[in-house]
Structures are given as C-alpha cells and as structure tokens.
mmCIF file of C-alpha atoms and ligand atoms in Angstrom:
data_model
loop_
_atom_site.group_PDB
_atom_site.id
_atom_site.type_symbol
_atom_site.label_atom_id
_atom_site.label_comp_id
_atom_site.label_asym_id
_atom_site.label_seq_id
_atom_site.Cartn_x
_atom_site.Cartn_y
_atom_site.Cartn_z
ATOM 1 C CA MET A 13 -35.089 -24.147 -7.438
ATOM 2 C CA THR A 14 -31.951 -22.985 -9.183
ATOM 3 C CA THR A 15 -28.772 -22.937 -7.157
ATOM 4 C CA ARG A 16 -27.252 -19.525 -6.678
ATOM 5 C CA LEU A 17 -23.855 -18.568 -5.417
ATOM 6 C CA ARG A 18 -24.141 -16.148 -2.505
ATOM 7 C CA ILE A 19 -21.660 -13.311 -2.335
ATOM 8 C CA ALA A 20 -21.298 -11.042 0.701
ATOM 9 C CA VAL A 21 -20.367 -7.461 -0.143
ATOM 10 C CA GLN A 22 -19.888 -4.468 2.155
ATOM 11 C CA LYS A 23 -23.186 -2.594 2.462
ATOM 12 C CA SER A 24 -21.659 0.860 2.399
ATOM 13 C CA GLY A 25 -18.108 1.962 2.879
ATOM 14 C CA ARG A 26 -14.745 1.964 1.188
ATOM 15 C CA LEU A 27 -15.129 -1.449 -0.404
ATOM 16 C CA SER A 28 -18.721 -1.300 -1.629
ATOM 17 C CA GLU A 29 -18.470 0.540 -4.878
ATOM 18 C CA ARG A 30 -15.452 -1.214 -6.372
ATOM 19 C CA SER A 31 -16.729 -4.615 -5.260
ATOM 20 C CA LEU A 32 -19.984 -4.092 -7.134
ATOM 21 C CA GLN A 33 -18.217 -2.497 -10.104
ATOM 22 C CA ILE A 34 -16.043 -5.564 -10.681
ATOM 23 C CA ILE A 35 -19.133 -7.717 -10.798
ATOM 24 C CA ARG A 36 -20.888 -5.291 -13.108
ATOM 25 C CA ASP A 37 -17.811 -5.300 -15.378
ATOM 26 C CA CYS A 38 -18.323 -9.060 -15.595
ATOM 27 C CA GLY A 39 -21.557 -8.338 -17.457
ATOM 28 C CA ILE A 40 -23.684 -9.339 -14.483
ATOM 29 C CA ARG A 41 -26.767 -7.181 -14.071
ATOM 30 C CA PHE A 42 -28.410 -6.339 -10.768
ATOM 31 C CA GLY A 43 -30.228 -3.414 -9.226
ATOM 32 C CA SER A 44 -27.636 -2.774 -6.529
ATOM 33 C CA ASP A 45 -30.096 -0.980 -4.349
ATOM 34 C CA SER A 46 -27.844 -1.669 -1.412
ATOM 35 C CA ARG A 47 -30.418 -0.555 1.099
ATOM 36 C CA LEU A 48 -31.733 -4.050 0.632
ATOM 37 C CA LEU A 49 -30.101 -6.820 2.601
ATOM 38 C CA LYS A 50 -30.326 -9.267 -0.239
ATOM 39 C CA GLU A 51 -30.818 -9.266 -3.980
ATOM 40 C CA GLU A 52 -30.467 -11.546 -6.960
ATOM 41 C CA ALA A 53 -28.566 -10.903 -10.159
ATOM 42 C CA GLU A 54 -30.737 -10.845 -13.264
ATOM 43 C CA ASN A 55 -28.626 -12.812 -15.705
ATOM 44 C CA PHE A 56 -26.274 -14.932 -13.584
ATOM 45 C CA PRO A 57 -26.916 -17.353 -10.689
ATOM 46 C CA LEU A 58 -25.528 -14.958 -8.112
ATOM 47 C CA GLU A 59 -27.166 -13.572 -4.995
ATOM 48 C CA PHE A 60 -25.846 -10.593 -3.024
ATOM 49 C CA LEU A 61 -25.843 -10.137 0.723
ATOM 50 C CA TYR A 62 -25.022 -6.595 1.850
ATOM 51 C CA LEU A 63 -23.295 -6.587 5.225
ATOM 52 C CA ARG A 64 -20.864 -4.707 7.449
ATOM 53 C CA ASP A 65 -17.369 -5.664 6.367
ATOM 54 C CA ASP A 66 -16.427 -6.984 9.836
ATOM 55 C CA ASP A 67 -19.231 -9.540 9.605
ATOM 56 C CA ILE A 68 -18.320 -10.886 6.180
ATOM 57 C CA PRO A 69 -15.604 -13.438 7.145
ATOM 58 C CA ARG A 70 -17.853 -14.945 9.800
ATOM 59 C CA TYR A 71 -20.849 -15.203 7.478
ATOM 60 C CA VAL A 72 -18.710 -16.944 4.890
ATOM 61 C CA ASN A 73 -17.241 -19.221 7.521
ATOM 62 C CA ASP A 74 -20.720 -20.132 8.762
ATOM 63 C CA GLY A 75 -21.860 -20.854 5.218
ATOM 64 C CA VAL A 76 -24.494 -18.104 5.206
ATOM 65 C CA ALA A 77 -22.569 -16.659 2.254
ATOM 66 C CA ASP A 78 -20.410 -18.759 -0.073
ATOM 67 C CA ILE A 79 -17.910 -16.077 -0.970
ATOM 68 C CA GLY A 80 -17.262 -12.482 0.076
ATOM 69 C CA ILE A 81 -15.172 -9.421 -0.635
ATOM 70 C CA VAL A 82 -13.239 -7.913 2.288
ATOM 71 C CA GLY A 83 -9.969 -6.164 3.041
ATOM 72 C CA ARG A 84 -7.180 -8.665 3.605
ATOM 73 C CA ASN A 85 -6.713 -6.964 6.986
ATOM 74 C CA GLU A 86 -10.156 -8.119 8.091
ATOM 75 C CA TYR A 87 -9.514 -11.633 6.850
ATOM 76 C CA ASP A 88 -6.159 -11.902 8.664
ATOM 77 C CA GLU A 89 -7.448 -10.289 11.824
ATOM 78 C CA GLN A 90 -10.255 -12.797 12.167
ATOM 79 C CA ASP A 91 -8.063 -15.715 11.185
ATOM 80 C CA LEU A 92 -10.898 -18.058 10.167
ATOM 81 C CA PRO A 93 -10.257 -21.157 8.040
ATOM 82 C CA LEU A 94 -11.271 -19.520 4.757
ATOM 83 C CA GLU A 95 -9.732 -19.593 1.349
ATOM 84 C CA ILE A 96 -8.417 -16.475 -0.414
ATOM 85 C CA ILE A 97 -9.742 -16.994 -3.910
ATOM 86 C CA ARG A 98 -8.410 -13.851 -5.597
ATOM 87 C CA ASP A 99 -6.535 -10.707 -4.710
ATOM 88 C CA LEU A 100 -8.680 -8.000 -6.283
ATOM 89 C CA GLY A 101 -6.033 -5.295 -5.926
ATOM 90 C CA PHE A 102 -8.212 -2.323 -4.996
ATOM 91 C CA SER A 103 -8.646 -0.575 -1.603
ATOM 92 C CA LYS A 104 -4.923 -0.560 -0.995
ATOM 93 C CA CYS A 105 -4.032 0.479 2.510
ATOM 94 C CA ARG A 106 -1.521 -0.242 5.236
ATOM 95 C CA LEU A 107 -1.715 -0.898 8.922
ATOM 96 C CA SER A 108 0.749 1.513 10.447
ATOM 97 C CA VAL A 109 2.122 2.473 13.801
ATOM 98 C CA ALA A 110 1.649 6.191 14.441
ATOM 99 C CA VAL A 111 2.919 8.207 17.391
ATOM 100 C CA PRO A 112 2.501 11.751 18.747
ATOM 101 C CA ILE A 113 4.890 14.229 17.134
ATOM 102 C CA ASP A 114 7.149 14.397 20.227
ATOM 103 C CA PHE A 115 7.442 10.594 20.660
ATOM 104 C CA VAL A 116 10.991 9.474 19.903
ATOM 105 C CA TYR A 117 10.589 6.482 17.639
ATOM 106 C CA THR A 118 13.577 4.451 16.514
ATOM 107 C CA GLY A 119 11.844 1.213 15.585
ATOM 108 C CA LEU A 120 9.340 -1.261 16.989
ATOM 109 C CA ALA A 121 11.508 -1.564 20.113
ATOM 110 C CA SER A 122 10.414 1.965 21.036
ATOM 111 C CA LEU A 123 6.971 0.490 21.701
ATOM 112 C CA ALA A 124 8.154 -1.767 24.533
ATOM 113 C CA GLY A 125 6.004 -1.234 27.611
ATOM 114 C CA LYS A 126 3.785 1.294 25.812
ATOM 115 C CA ARG A 127 0.015 1.295 25.400
ATOM 116 C CA ILE A 128 -1.027 0.892 21.772
ATOM 117 C CA ALA A 129 -4.619 1.385 20.627
ATOM 118 C CA THR A 130 -5.799 -0.528 17.574
ATOM 119 C CA SER A 131 -8.779 -2.204 15.914
ATOM 120 C CA TYR A 132 -6.450 -4.966 14.727
ATOM 121 C CA PRO A 133 -5.109 -6.540 17.940
ATOM 122 C CA ASN A 134 -4.333 -9.917 16.378
ATOM 123 C CA ILE A 135 -2.274 -8.613 13.480
ATOM 124 C CA LEU A 136 -0.432 -6.229 15.822
ATOM 125 C CA ARG A 137 0.143 -8.881 18.484
ATOM 126 C CA LYS A 138 1.666 -11.200 15.910
ATOM 127 C CA LYS A 139 3.989 -8.504 14.603
ATOM 128 C CA LEU A 140 5.130 -7.519 18.106
ATOM 129 C CA ALA A 141 5.690 -11.166 19.038
ATOM 130 C CA GLU A 142 7.872 -11.670 15.960
ATOM 131 C CA ALA A 143 9.935 -8.678 17.039
ATOM 132 C CA GLN A 144 9.906 -9.978 20.654
ATOM 133 C CA ILE A 145 8.415 -6.801 21.992
ATOM 134 C CA GLU A 146 5.996 -6.633 24.864
ATOM 135 C CA ALA A 147 3.475 -3.853 24.834
ATOM 136 C CA ARG A 148 -0.068 -3.344 26.047
ATOM 137 C CA ILE A 149 -2.624 -3.563 23.281
ATOM 138 C CA TYR A 150 -5.897 -1.702 23.690
ATOM 139 C CA GLU A 151 -8.562 -2.950 21.358
ATOM 140 C CA ILE A 152 -10.829 -0.145 20.169
ATOM 141 C CA SER A 153 -13.403 -0.440 17.436
ATOM 142 C CA GLY A 154 -13.242 3.086 16.020
ATOM 143 C CA SER A 155 -11.696 6.572 16.295
ATOM 144 C CA VAL A 156 -8.371 5.026 17.219
ATOM 145 C CA GLU A 157 -6.523 8.180 16.164
ATOM 146 C CA ILE A 158 -7.854 10.276 19.031
ATOM 147 C CA THR A 159 -6.672 7.929 21.806
ATOM 148 C CA PRO A 160 -3.191 9.478 22.334
ATOM 149 C CA SER A 161 -4.602 12.999 22.701
ATOM 150 C CA ILE A 162 -7.098 11.892 25.363
ATOM 151 C CA GLY A 163 -4.425 10.004 27.259
ATOM 152 C CA VAL A 164 -5.711 6.481 26.622
ATOM 153 C CA ALA A 165 -2.741 5.302 24.569
ATOM 154 C CA ASP A 166 0.885 6.213 23.838
ATOM 155 C CA ALA A 167 0.735 5.113 20.214
ATOM 156 C CA ILE A 168 -1.741 3.694 17.754
ATOM 157 C CA CYS A 169 -1.771 1.095 15.038
ATOM 158 C CA ASP A 170 -4.374 1.919 12.405
ATOM 159 C CA LEU A 171 -5.246 1.672 8.730
ATOM 160 C CA VAL A 172 -3.822 4.439 6.595
ATOM 161 C CA SER A 173 -4.088 5.200 2.936
ATOM 162 C CA THR A 174 -2.901 8.810 2.680
ATOM 163 C CA GLY A 175 -1.999 9.757 6.232
ATOM 164 C CA ALA A 176 -4.102 12.937 6.258
ATOM 165 C CA THR A 177 -6.265 11.809 9.198
ATOM 166 C CA LEU A 178 -3.169 11.062 11.260
ATOM 167 C CA ALA A 179 -1.648 14.478 10.666
ATOM 168 C CA SER A 180 -4.852 16.248 11.651
ATOM 169 C CA ASN A 181 -4.706 14.403 14.987
ATOM 170 C CA GLY A 182 -1.120 15.405 15.707
ATOM 171 C CA LEU A 183 0.266 11.969 14.893
ATOM 172 C CA ARG A 184 2.955 10.841 12.517
ATOM 173 C CA GLU A 185 3.134 7.511 10.785
ATOM 174 C CA VAL A 186 6.388 5.793 11.724
ATOM 175 C CA GLU A 187 6.146 2.232 10.480
ATOM 176 C CA ALA A 188 3.880 0.167 8.257
ATOM 177 C CA ILE A 189 3.508 -3.303 9.738
ATOM 178 C CA TYR A 190 1.050 -4.773 7.260
ATOM 179 C CA HIS A 191 -0.235 -4.146 3.711
ATOM 180 C CA SER A 192 -3.739 -4.856 2.520
ATOM 181 C CA THR A 193 -5.881 -4.964 -0.596
ATOM 182 C CA ALA A 194 -9.406 -6.239 -1.156
ATOM 183 C CA VAL A 195 -9.601 -10.003 -1.513
ATOM 184 C CA MET A 196 -12.291 -12.455 -2.480
ATOM 185 C CA ILE A 197 -12.632 -15.036 0.246
ATOM 186 C CA GLY A 198 -14.519 -18.304 0.052
ATOM 187 C CA HIS A 199 -15.946 -21.112 2.080
ATOM 188 C CA GLN A 200 -13.775 -24.202 1.756
ATOM 189 C CA GLY A 201 -16.579 -26.722 1.467
ATOM 190 C CA LEU A 202 -18.614 -25.438 -1.473
ATOM 191 C CA SER A 203 -20.901 -27.915 -3.208
ATOM 192 C CA GLN A 204 -19.949 -29.101 -6.665
ATOM 193 C CA GLU A 205 -22.786 -27.065 -8.136
ATOM 194 C CA LYS A 206 -21.631 -23.870 -6.443
ATOM 195 C CA ARG A 207 -18.002 -24.543 -7.386
ATOM 196 C CA LEU A 208 -19.072 -24.594 -11.017
ATOM 197 C CA ILE A 209 -20.838 -21.259 -10.685
ATOM 198 C CA LEU A 210 -17.775 -19.855 -8.921
ATOM 199 C CA GLU A 211 -15.554 -21.034 -11.767
ATOM 200 C CA ARG A 212 -17.776 -19.285 -14.291
ATOM 201 C CA LEU A 213 -17.635 -16.119 -12.207
ATOM 202 C CA LEU A 214 -13.840 -16.328 -11.847
ATOM 203 C CA LEU A 215 -13.360 -16.708 -15.582
ATOM 204 C CA ARG A 216 -15.057 -13.345 -15.962
ATOM 205 C CA ILE A 217 -13.357 -11.703 -12.982
ATOM 206 C CA ASP A 218 -9.934 -12.776 -14.219
ATOM 207 C CA ALA A 219 -10.643 -11.200 -17.590
ATOM 208 C CA VAL A 220 -11.638 -7.965 -15.867
ATOM 209 C CA LEU A 221 -8.573 -7.994 -13.591
ATOM 210 C CA ARG A 222 -6.219 -8.813 -16.447
ATOM 211 C CA ALA A 223 -7.595 -5.956 -18.502
ATOM 212 C CA ASP A 224 -6.776 -3.593 -15.627
ATOM 213 C CA ASP A 225 -3.184 -4.804 -15.712
ATOM 214 C CA PHE A 226 -2.615 -3.958 -19.340
ATOM 215 C CA LYS A 227 -2.749 -1.032 -21.727
ATOM 216 C CA TYR A 228 -3.159 -1.199 -25.464
ATOM 217 C CA ILE A 229 -0.583 0.906 -27.302
ATOM 218 C CA MET A 230 -0.179 1.948 -30.925
ATOM 219 C CA PHE A 231 2.658 3.950 -32.431
ATOM 220 C CA ASN A 232 4.750 4.516 -35.556
ATOM 221 C CA VAL A 233 8.459 3.773 -35.561
ATOM 222 C CA PRO A 234 11.312 3.646 -38.097
ATOM 223 C CA LYS A 235 11.363 0.137 -39.559
ATOM 224 C CA LYS A 236 15.078 -0.263 -38.867
ATOM 225 C CA HIS A 237 14.363 -0.189 -35.102
ATOM 226 C CA LEU A 238 11.761 -2.929 -35.194
ATOM 227 C CA ASP A 239 14.018 -5.538 -33.557
ATOM 228 C CA LYS A 240 14.777 -3.214 -30.670
ATOM 229 C CA VAL A 241 11.118 -2.319 -30.322
ATOM 230 C CA ALA A 242 10.170 -5.989 -30.149
ATOM 231 C CA ALA A 243 12.744 -6.539 -27.407
ATOM 232 C CA ILE A 244 11.356 -3.646 -25.375
ATOM 233 C CA ILE A 245 7.694 -4.401 -25.603
ATOM 234 C CA GLY A 246 8.002 -8.159 -25.272
ATOM 235 C CA GLY A 247 4.277 -8.372 -25.038
ATOM 236 C CA ILE A 248 2.074 -11.304 -24.279
ATOM 237 C CA THR A 249 1.619 -11.916 -27.948
ATOM 238 C CA SER A 250 3.770 -10.899 -30.852
ATOM 239 C CA PRO A 251 3.012 -7.269 -31.812
ATOM 240 C CA THR A 252 0.989 -6.461 -34.899
ATOM 241 C CA VAL A 253 3.154 -4.616 -37.430
ATOM 242 C CA THR A 254 1.586 -2.790 -40.373
ATOM 243 C CA PRO A 255 3.462 -1.141 -43.254
ATOM 244 C CA LEU A 256 3.003 2.583 -43.808
ATOM 245 C CA LEU A 257 3.003 4.597 -46.999
ATOM 246 C CA ASP A 258 6.512 5.738 -46.136
ATOM 247 C CA ALA A 259 8.263 2.365 -46.488
ATOM 248 C CA THR A 260 10.952 3.260 -43.944
ATOM 249 C CA TRP A 261 8.301 3.391 -41.177
ATOM 250 C CA VAL A 262 5.890 0.859 -39.674
ATOM 251 C CA ALA A 263 2.903 1.022 -37.339
ATOM 252 C CA VAL A 264 2.972 -1.219 -34.264
ATOM 253 C CA GLN A 265 0.094 -2.323 -32.007
ATOM 254 C CA THR A 266 0.468 -4.350 -28.846
ATOM 255 C CA VAL A 267 -0.461 -4.700 -25.179
ATOM 256 C CA VAL A 268 1.882 -3.614 -22.415
ATOM 257 C CA ARG A 269 1.760 -4.270 -18.707
ATOM 258 C CA GLU A 270 0.565 -1.266 -16.779
ATOM 259 C CA ALA A 271 3.508 -1.616 -14.370
ATOM 260 C CA GLN A 272 6.016 -1.360 -17.223
ATOM 261 C CA PHE A 273 4.146 1.230 -19.179
ATOM 262 C CA TRP A 274 6.227 4.342 -18.391
ATOM 263 C CA ASP A 275 9.510 2.522 -18.910
ATOM 264 C CA VAL A 276 8.346 1.224 -22.238
ATOM 265 C CA LEU A 277 7.118 4.636 -23.291
ATOM 266 C CA GLU A 278 10.459 6.285 -22.520
ATOM 267 C CA GLN A 279 12.413 3.650 -24.391
ATOM 268 C CA LEU A 280 10.137 3.873 -27.416
ATOM 269 C CA LYS A 281 10.671 7.617 -27.524
ATOM 270 C CA THR A 282 14.434 7.152 -27.608
ATOM 271 C CA LEU A 283 13.940 4.922 -30.668
ATOM 272 C CA GLY A 284 12.067 7.716 -32.400
ATOM 273 C CA ALA A 285 8.532 6.345 -31.947
ATOM 274 C CA GLN A 286 5.856 8.852 -32.932
ATOM 275 C CA GLY A 287 2.110 9.242 -32.619
ATOM 276 C CA ILE A 288 1.962 7.047 -29.533
ATOM 277 C CA LEU A 289 -1.652 6.238 -28.643
ATOM 278 C CA VAL A 290 -2.573 4.479 -25.422
ATOM 279 C CA THR A 291 -5.978 3.087 -24.550
ATOM 280 C CA ALA A 292 -7.465 1.174 -21.649
ATOM 281 C CA ILE A 293 -8.556 -2.385 -22.281
ATOM 282 C CA GLU A 294 -12.030 -3.236 -21.120
ATOM 283 C CA LYS A 295 -11.725 -7.007 -20.990
ATOM 284 C CA MET A 296 -9.065 -9.490 -21.895
ATOM 285 C CA ALA A 297 -9.640 -13.224 -21.989
ATOM 286 C CA ASP A 298 -7.086 -15.911 -22.744
HETATM 287 P P1 ATP B 321 -18.518 -1.098 8.074
HETATM 288 O O1 ATP B 321 -19.630 -0.148 8.338
HETATM 289 O O2 ATP B 321 -18.841 -1.983 6.886
HETATM 290 O O3 ATP B 321 -18.036 -1.848 9.262
HETATM 291 P P2 ATP B 321 -15.892 0.219 8.202
HETATM 292 O O4 ATP B 321 -15.961 1.621 8.629
HETATM 293 O O5 ATP B 321 -15.413 -0.821 9.126
HETATM 294 O O6 ATP B 321 -17.308 -0.180 7.538
HETATM 295 P P3 ATP B 321 -14.382 1.076 5.855
HETATM 296 O O7 ATP B 321 -13.814 2.303 6.458
HETATM 297 O O8 ATP B 321 -15.382 1.202 4.762
HETATM 298 O O9 ATP B 321 -14.956 0.054 6.937
HETATM 299 O O10 ATP B 321 -13.143 0.209 5.347
HETATM 300 C C1 ATP B 321 -13.311 -1.028 4.764
HETATM 301 C C2 ATP B 321 -11.964 -1.540 4.314
HETATM 302 O O11 ATP B 321 -11.395 -0.647 3.361
HETATM 303 C C3 ATP B 321 -10.892 -1.676 5.372
HETATM 304 O O12 ATP B 321 -11.017 -2.862 6.132
HETATM 305 C C4 ATP B 321 -9.627 -1.672 4.535
HETATM 306 O O13 ATP B 321 -9.367 -2.959 4.002
HETATM 307 C C5 ATP B 321 -9.978 -0.753 3.370
HETATM 308 N N1 ATP B 321 -9.337 0.591 3.442
HETATM 309 C C6 ATP B 321 -8.716 1.210 2.414
HETATM 310 N N2 ATP B 321 -8.219 2.389 2.765
HETATM 311 C C7 ATP B 321 -8.518 2.582 4.035
HETATM 312 C C8 ATP B 321 -8.302 3.651 4.974
HETATM 313 N N3 ATP B 321 -7.650 4.751 4.657
HETATM 314 N N4 ATP B 321 -8.785 3.501 6.218
HETATM 315 C C9 ATP B 321 -9.491 2.415 6.550
HETATM 316 N N5 ATP B 321 -9.712 1.372 5.704
HETATM 317 C C10 ATP B 321 -9.240 1.442 4.460
HETATM 318 ZN ZN1 ZN B 322 -16.196 -2.453 9.617
#
C-alpha cells in the first residue's frame, strides 16, 4: 500500500475554498466533492479529510490526520503541541472586544468586573491576565454578538473581519486583541516517509505562496534613468533591460513585491516610465 499524507480541511465554511484552491494551484488533482468525509488526490500521495474546523487541531494531534489547515485562532485557542508549518496568509481576521454603543470604553481596564462572552476563552483569558484585569468570561459556541442585547454579557470578544455583523447588533469594536490568518499545522512525529511527502507538498505550496507575493511588471523608461529605476525596483533578480527602436529609451521587465507595488509604481511614474503593464504571477520557484 502506498503511503499517503493525510490533510484535514474544513468541510464547509470560510476556510474551505481557499484551502482547496491552494492545493489545486499546486497541480494536485482531486474531485473535491466535499460532501464526502474522505477522498484521495489523483496524482499526488495526498488524502483529504473534511471536518469541522474546531475538530482539526485535535485530529492532527491524535494522528488521525498528519497535517491540517485552520485559523491560527483555533490553533492558539486549543493550545495543543502541534507545529505551525506555514502561514498561508488568507482568511485574515481579528479577535476583538466589542461593547454596546453606550458602554464607556477607555481600554482593557474598562472590562474589569464585567461579563464577557466569547468562543475563545483561552486567548481572551491570556490577554486579560497579561493586562492584570479580572473579568468573568462566558464561553459560548456561537451567536456571541447577541449576548449583550439579551442581558447575558456586558461585552463580547469575537472574530471580526469587516465589523458589519457587530454594527447590526448595536455593538462597536473597541480593541483588537489578536490577529489571525489560516495556517498549516502538523503533527510533530511524522514518519520519515510522510515527511518526504510533506516536503514535496511544501515545495509546491511555497511556489504558490511566493507567486501571490509578487507582481510581474513591464514598462518603458528613458535610458538615462536606468540607474534610478534599478535602485527603486531592487528586485529579486536583476531586471531584464531591452533596447528600443528609440535609442534614448529602454524596456524593463522585473518582479516586484506586492507590498511595495504602489510605491514602486508612483516612483516609476516620476521618472517618466510609460506603458506600465502589470500581471499576476501564477507560480514562482527558486
Ligand atoms: P465549522 O462548521 O467548520 O465549525 P465555523 O462556523 O466554526 O465552521 P467559519 O465561520 O467558517 O467557522 O470560520 C472559520 C475560520 O475562518 C475562523 O476560525 C477564522 O480563522 C476565519 N475567519 C475569517 N474571517 C472571519 C470572520 N469574519 N468571522 C469568523 N471567522 C473568520
Ligand atoms: Zn467551527
């Protein structure tokens, strides 16, 4: 029997689609009929387990799955001895304190003696302890945002990405205590055989993640500014420079970090760059 690496992925919810997309971008084919509990990839020794996100850390810890994709919040809340293998960057959200509109909030100290409802009691407890604040934490598994209006809690601590749900429940976000993205977690005692499969998978995932971090740009610029252009774009490799029919101009091609992209673009414009073309990179390997 061939050894397969087992990956636990959320069955349906905020993490599911991007988790599967990253694996698909790695050139791994599978049906992804996620009504199934389990399925095998067609062209890579990978097997999927589709689970509720809350269960994923425990399954990985118990060795039922070898690796899994969950929000960092879930990983930290459960505090199991697992390894974070990669930060995958998607499903960004924050765990925030929110209070009713008329609550006077001046900082975490305003929570002293209050009742706070949350699905993340461990993360919240740790944060309050660091700030030396004593409050009563009510652990609730869902619909945390309605607890102040029904008189169960004075404040809440919940995951937020845009804040729209809070506002519609008469709450305002006052402080983010924790930031999360999706992470790949792993069992610490993987067999040598499974480690090797994981390494092959990571080589591909890293190429996919790196490609997301960069843009490919092409533009024309007066040749006399080439030194300045090189200083601005830096680049991970030296840019490709091609002569143009008009000998006072050159064409430049290079990759730029997504995070620096707008800065770079503005600076290139001030140097008279023209015909700037930007494209996404699908994959980028070292
Ligand atoms: P399940 O049925 O699998 O238990 P769930 O309802 O607990 O699903 P989702 O709402 O799908 O879980 O959220 C999964 C993860 O997505 C969260 O743990 C968090 O890391 C991330 N996330 C991103 N944005 C948000 C948001 N606005 N609210 C809640 N979670 C978010
Ligand atoms: Zn869940």
